[in-house]
PDB file of C-alpha atoms in Angstrom:
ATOM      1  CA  UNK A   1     -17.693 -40.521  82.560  1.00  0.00           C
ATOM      2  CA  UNK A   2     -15.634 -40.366  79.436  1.00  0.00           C
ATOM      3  CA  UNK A   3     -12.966 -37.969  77.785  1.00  0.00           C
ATOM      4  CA  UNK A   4     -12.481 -36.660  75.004  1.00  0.00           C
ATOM      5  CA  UNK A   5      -8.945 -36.720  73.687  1.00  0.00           C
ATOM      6  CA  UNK A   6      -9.440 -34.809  70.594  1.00  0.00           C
ATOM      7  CA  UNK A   7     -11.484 -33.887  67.583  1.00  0.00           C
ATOM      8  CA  UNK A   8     -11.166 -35.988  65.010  1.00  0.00           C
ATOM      9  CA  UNK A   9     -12.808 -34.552  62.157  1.00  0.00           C
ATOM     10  CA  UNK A  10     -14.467 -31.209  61.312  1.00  0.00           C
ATOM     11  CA  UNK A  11     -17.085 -30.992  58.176  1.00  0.00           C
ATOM     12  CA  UNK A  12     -18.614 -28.686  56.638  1.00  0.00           C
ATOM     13  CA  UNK A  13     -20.864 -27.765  53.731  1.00  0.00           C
ATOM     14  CA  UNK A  14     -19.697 -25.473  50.784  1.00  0.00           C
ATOM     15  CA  UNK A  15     -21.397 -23.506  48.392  1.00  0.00           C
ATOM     16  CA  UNK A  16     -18.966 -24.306  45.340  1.00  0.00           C
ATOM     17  CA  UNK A  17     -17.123 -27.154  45.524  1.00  0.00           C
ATOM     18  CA  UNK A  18     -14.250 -27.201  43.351  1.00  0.00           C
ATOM     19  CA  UNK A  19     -13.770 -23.297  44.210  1.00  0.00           C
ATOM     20  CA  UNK A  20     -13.344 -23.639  47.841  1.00  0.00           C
ATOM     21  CA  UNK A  21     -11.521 -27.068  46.571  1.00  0.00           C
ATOM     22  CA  UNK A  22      -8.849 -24.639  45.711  1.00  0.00           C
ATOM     23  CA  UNK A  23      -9.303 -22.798  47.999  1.00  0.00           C
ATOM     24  CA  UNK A  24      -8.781 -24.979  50.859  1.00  0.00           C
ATOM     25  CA  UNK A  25      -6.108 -27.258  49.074  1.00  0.00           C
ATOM     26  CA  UNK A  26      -3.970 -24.185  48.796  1.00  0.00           C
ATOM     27  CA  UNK A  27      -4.600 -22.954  52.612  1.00  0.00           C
ATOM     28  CA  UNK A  28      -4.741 -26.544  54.144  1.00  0.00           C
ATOM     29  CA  UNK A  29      -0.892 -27.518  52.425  1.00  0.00           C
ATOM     30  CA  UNK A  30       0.609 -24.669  53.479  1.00  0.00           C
ATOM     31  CA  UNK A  31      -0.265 -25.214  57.052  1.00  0.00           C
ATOM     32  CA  UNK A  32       1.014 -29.082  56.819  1.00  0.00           C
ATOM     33  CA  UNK A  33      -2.333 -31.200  55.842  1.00  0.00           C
ATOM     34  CA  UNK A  34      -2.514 -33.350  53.278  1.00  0.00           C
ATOM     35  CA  UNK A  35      -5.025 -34.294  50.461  1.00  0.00           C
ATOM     36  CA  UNK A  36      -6.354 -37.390  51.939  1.00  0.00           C
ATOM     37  CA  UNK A  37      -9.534 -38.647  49.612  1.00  0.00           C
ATOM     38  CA  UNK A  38     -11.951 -37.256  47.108  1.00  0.00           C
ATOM     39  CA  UNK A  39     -15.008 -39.266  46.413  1.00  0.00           C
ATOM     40  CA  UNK A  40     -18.610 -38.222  45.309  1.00  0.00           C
ATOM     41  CA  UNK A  41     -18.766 -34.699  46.807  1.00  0.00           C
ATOM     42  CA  UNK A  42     -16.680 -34.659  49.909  1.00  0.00           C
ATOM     43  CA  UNK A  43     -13.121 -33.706  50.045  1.00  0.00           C
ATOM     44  CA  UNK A  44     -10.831 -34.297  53.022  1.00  0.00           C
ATOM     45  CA  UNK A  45      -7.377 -33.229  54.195  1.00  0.00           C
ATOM     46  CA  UNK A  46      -5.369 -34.600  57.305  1.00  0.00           C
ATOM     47  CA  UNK A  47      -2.434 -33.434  59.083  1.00  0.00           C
ATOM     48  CA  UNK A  48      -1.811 -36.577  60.890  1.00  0.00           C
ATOM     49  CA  UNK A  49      -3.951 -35.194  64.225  1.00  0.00           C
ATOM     50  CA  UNK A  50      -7.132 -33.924  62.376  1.00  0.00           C
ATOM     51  CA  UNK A  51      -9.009 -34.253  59.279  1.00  0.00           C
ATOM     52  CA  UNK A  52     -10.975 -31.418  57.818  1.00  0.00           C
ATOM     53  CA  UNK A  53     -13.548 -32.368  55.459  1.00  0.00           C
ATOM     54  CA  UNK A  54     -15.538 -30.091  52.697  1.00  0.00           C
ATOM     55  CA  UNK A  55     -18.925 -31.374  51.084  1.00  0.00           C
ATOM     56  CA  UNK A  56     -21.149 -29.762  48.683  1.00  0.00           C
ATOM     57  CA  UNK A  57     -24.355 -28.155  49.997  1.00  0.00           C
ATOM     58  CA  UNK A  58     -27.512 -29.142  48.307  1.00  0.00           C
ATOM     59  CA  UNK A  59     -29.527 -27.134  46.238  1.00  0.00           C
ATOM     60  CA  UNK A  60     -31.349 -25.455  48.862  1.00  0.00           C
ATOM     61  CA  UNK A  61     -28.538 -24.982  50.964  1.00  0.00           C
ATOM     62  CA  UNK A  62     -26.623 -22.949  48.152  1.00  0.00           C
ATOM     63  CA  UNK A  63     -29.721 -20.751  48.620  1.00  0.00           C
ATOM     64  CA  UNK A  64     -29.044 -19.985  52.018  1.00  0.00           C
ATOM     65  CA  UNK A  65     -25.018 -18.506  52.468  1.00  0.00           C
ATOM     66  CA  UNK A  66     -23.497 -18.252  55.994  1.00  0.00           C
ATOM     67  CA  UNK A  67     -24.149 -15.021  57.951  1.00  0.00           C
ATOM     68  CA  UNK A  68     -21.990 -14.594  60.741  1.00  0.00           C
ATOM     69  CA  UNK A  69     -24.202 -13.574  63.663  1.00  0.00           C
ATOM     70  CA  UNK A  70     -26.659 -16.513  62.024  1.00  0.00           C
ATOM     71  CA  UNK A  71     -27.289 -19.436  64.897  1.00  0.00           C
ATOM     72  CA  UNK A  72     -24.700 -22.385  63.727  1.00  0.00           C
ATOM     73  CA  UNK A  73     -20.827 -22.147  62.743  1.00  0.00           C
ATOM     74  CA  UNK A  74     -18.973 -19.565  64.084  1.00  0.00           C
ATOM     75  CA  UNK A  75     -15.324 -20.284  63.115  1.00  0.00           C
ATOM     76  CA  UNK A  76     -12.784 -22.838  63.348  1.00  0.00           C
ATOM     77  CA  UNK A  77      -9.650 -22.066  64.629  1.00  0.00           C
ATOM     78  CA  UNK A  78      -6.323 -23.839  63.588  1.00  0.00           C
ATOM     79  CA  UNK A  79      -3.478 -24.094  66.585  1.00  0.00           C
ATOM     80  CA  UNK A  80      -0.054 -23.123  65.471  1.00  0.00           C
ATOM     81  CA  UNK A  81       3.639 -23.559  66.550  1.00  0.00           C
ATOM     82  CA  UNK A  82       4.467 -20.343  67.076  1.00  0.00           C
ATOM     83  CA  UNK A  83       3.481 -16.492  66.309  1.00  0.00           C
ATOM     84  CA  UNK A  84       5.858 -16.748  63.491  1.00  0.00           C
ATOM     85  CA  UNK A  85       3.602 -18.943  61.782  1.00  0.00           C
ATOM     86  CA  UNK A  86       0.833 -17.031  62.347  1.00  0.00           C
ATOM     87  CA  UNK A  87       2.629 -14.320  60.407  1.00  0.00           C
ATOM     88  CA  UNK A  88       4.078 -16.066  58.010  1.00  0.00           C
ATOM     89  CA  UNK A  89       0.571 -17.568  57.481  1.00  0.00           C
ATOM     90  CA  UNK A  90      -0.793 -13.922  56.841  1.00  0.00           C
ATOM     91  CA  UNK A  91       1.831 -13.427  54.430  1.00  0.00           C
ATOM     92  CA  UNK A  92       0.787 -16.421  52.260  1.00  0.00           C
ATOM     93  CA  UNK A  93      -3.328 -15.284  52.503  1.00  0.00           C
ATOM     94  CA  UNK A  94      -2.467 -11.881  51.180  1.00  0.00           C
ATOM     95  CA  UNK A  95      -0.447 -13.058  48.337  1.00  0.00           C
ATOM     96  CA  UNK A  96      -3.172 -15.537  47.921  1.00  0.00           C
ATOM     97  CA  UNK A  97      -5.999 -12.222  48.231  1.00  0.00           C
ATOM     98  CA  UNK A  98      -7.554 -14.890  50.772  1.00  0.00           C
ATOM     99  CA  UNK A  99     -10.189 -12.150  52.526  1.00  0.00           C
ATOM    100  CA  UNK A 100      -8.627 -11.254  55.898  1.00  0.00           C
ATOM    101  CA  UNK A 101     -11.153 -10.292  58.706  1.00  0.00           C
ATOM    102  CA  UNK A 102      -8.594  -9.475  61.228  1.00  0.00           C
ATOM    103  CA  UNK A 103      -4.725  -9.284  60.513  1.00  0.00           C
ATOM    104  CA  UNK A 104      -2.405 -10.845  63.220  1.00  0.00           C
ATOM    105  CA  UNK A 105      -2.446  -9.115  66.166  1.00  0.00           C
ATOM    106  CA  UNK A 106      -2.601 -10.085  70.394  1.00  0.00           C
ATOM    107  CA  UNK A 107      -5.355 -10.714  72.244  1.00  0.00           C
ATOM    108  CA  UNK A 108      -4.643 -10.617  76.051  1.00  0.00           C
ATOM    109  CA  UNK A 109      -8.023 -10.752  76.931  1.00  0.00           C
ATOM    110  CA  UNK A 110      -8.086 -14.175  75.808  1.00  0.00           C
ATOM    111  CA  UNK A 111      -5.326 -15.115  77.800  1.00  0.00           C
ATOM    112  CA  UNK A 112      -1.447 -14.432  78.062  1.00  0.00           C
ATOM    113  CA  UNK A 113       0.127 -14.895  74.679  1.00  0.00           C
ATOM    114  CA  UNK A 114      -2.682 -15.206  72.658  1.00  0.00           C
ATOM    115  CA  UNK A 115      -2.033 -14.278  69.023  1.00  0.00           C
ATOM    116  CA  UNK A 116      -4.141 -14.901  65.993  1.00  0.00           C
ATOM    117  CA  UNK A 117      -4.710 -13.508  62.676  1.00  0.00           C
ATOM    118  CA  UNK A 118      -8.914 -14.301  60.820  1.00  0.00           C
ATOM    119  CA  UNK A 119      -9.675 -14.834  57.728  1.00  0.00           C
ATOM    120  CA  UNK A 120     -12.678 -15.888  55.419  1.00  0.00           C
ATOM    121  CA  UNK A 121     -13.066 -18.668  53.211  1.00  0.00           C
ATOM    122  CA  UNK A 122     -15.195 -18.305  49.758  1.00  0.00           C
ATOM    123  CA  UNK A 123     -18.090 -18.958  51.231  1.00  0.00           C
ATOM    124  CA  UNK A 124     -17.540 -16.269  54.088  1.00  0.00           C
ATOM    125  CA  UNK A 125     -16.797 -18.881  56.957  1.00  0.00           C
ATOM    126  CA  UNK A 126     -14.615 -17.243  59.238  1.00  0.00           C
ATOM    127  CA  UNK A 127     -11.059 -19.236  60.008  1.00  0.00           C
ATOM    128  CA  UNK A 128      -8.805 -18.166  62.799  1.00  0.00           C
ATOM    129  CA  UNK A 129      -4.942 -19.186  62.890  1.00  0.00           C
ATOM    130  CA  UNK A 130      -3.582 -18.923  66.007  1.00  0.00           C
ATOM    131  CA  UNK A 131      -0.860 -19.703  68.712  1.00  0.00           C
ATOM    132  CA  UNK A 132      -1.467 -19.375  72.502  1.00  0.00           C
ATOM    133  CA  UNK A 133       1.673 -19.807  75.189  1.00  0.00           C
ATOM    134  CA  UNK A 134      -0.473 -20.197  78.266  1.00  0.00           C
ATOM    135  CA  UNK A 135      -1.998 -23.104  76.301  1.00  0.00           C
ATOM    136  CA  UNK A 136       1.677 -23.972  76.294  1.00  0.00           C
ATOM    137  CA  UNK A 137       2.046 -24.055  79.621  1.00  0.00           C
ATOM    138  CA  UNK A 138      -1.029 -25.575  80.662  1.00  0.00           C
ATOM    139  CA  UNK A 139      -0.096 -28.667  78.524  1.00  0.00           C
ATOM    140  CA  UNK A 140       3.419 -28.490  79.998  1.00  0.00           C
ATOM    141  CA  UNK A 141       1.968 -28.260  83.771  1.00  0.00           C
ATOM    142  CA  UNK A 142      -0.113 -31.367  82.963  1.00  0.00           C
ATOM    143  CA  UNK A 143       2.890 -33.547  81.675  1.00  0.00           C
ATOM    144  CA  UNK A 144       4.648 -32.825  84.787  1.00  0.00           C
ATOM    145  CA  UNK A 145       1.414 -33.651  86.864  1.00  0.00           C
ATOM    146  CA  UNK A 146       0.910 -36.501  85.727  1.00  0.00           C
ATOM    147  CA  UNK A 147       3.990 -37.723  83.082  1.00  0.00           C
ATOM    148  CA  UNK A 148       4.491 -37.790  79.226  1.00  0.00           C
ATOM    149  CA  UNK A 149       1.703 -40.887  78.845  1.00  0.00           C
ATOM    150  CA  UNK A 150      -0.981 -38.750  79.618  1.00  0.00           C
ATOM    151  CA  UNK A 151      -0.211 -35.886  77.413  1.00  0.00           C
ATOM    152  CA  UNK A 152      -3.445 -36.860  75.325  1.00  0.00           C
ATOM    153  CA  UNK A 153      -4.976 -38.187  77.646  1.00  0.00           C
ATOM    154  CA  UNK A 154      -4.461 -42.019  77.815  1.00  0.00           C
ATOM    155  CA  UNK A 155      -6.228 -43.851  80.429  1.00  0.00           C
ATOM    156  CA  UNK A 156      -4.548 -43.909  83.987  1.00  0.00           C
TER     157      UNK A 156
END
């Protein structure tokens, strides 16, 4: 058996590429990544944990937009520090008339403390920002289980 101690990278394929260039360059810095590399027709961003990569679709592709309800991507959704960034988050989309799906609210039925606010890129991909305290606490129990090493999950 193996494990998985994170995801590394997440790609995926864009209708326009210098418009949701912008669009992510703007979004991605204000939640802490960084512009990382631009070469042929991919553009990546890091935070120092994960890398989020855009590439231009091909001409067919372009033909085809994303459908939610379509088999394939649903969303991607980026873990925060705290509801307050959630929020504060929201505040930057609607000054940046980013297209919000959902505007930050709870969601108990996902699980105690879970708070998150959706939005759309240009292409229509849905993004979710959220924070979640019994995630919290899970990663907390584990630390104590088993000690600070295996927070990520380093071999034992």
């Amino acid at each position: 058996m193996v494990r998985v101690v994170g995801i590394d990278h997440l790609a995926i394929r864009v209708g326009n590429l210098k418009e949701s260039k912008h669009f992510y360059d703007s979004v991605l810095n204000f939640m802490g990544f960084e512009l990382e590399w631009e070469f042929d027709e991919v553009v990546g961003w890091n935070n120092g944990e994960t890398m989020f990569w855009i590439t231009q679709a091909d001409t067919i592709g372009v033909r085809h937009k994303h459908r939610t309800g379509d088999v394939g991507y649903h969303h991607y959704a980026f873990e925060l520090a705290a509801r307050e960034e959630v929020d504060a988050l929201y505040d930057f989309l609607m000054k940046e008339k980013v297209t919000i799906v959902d505007a930050p609210a709870d969601y108990p039925s996902y699980g105690e403390g879970y708070y998150a606010v959706y939005f759309l890129d240009p292409d229509g991909l849905k993004l979710e920002a959220m924070h979640f305290v019994e995630k919290e606490k899970r990663r907390a129990r584990r630390i104590r289980e088993k000690g600070p090493d295996n927070e990520i999950g380093e071999s034992q």
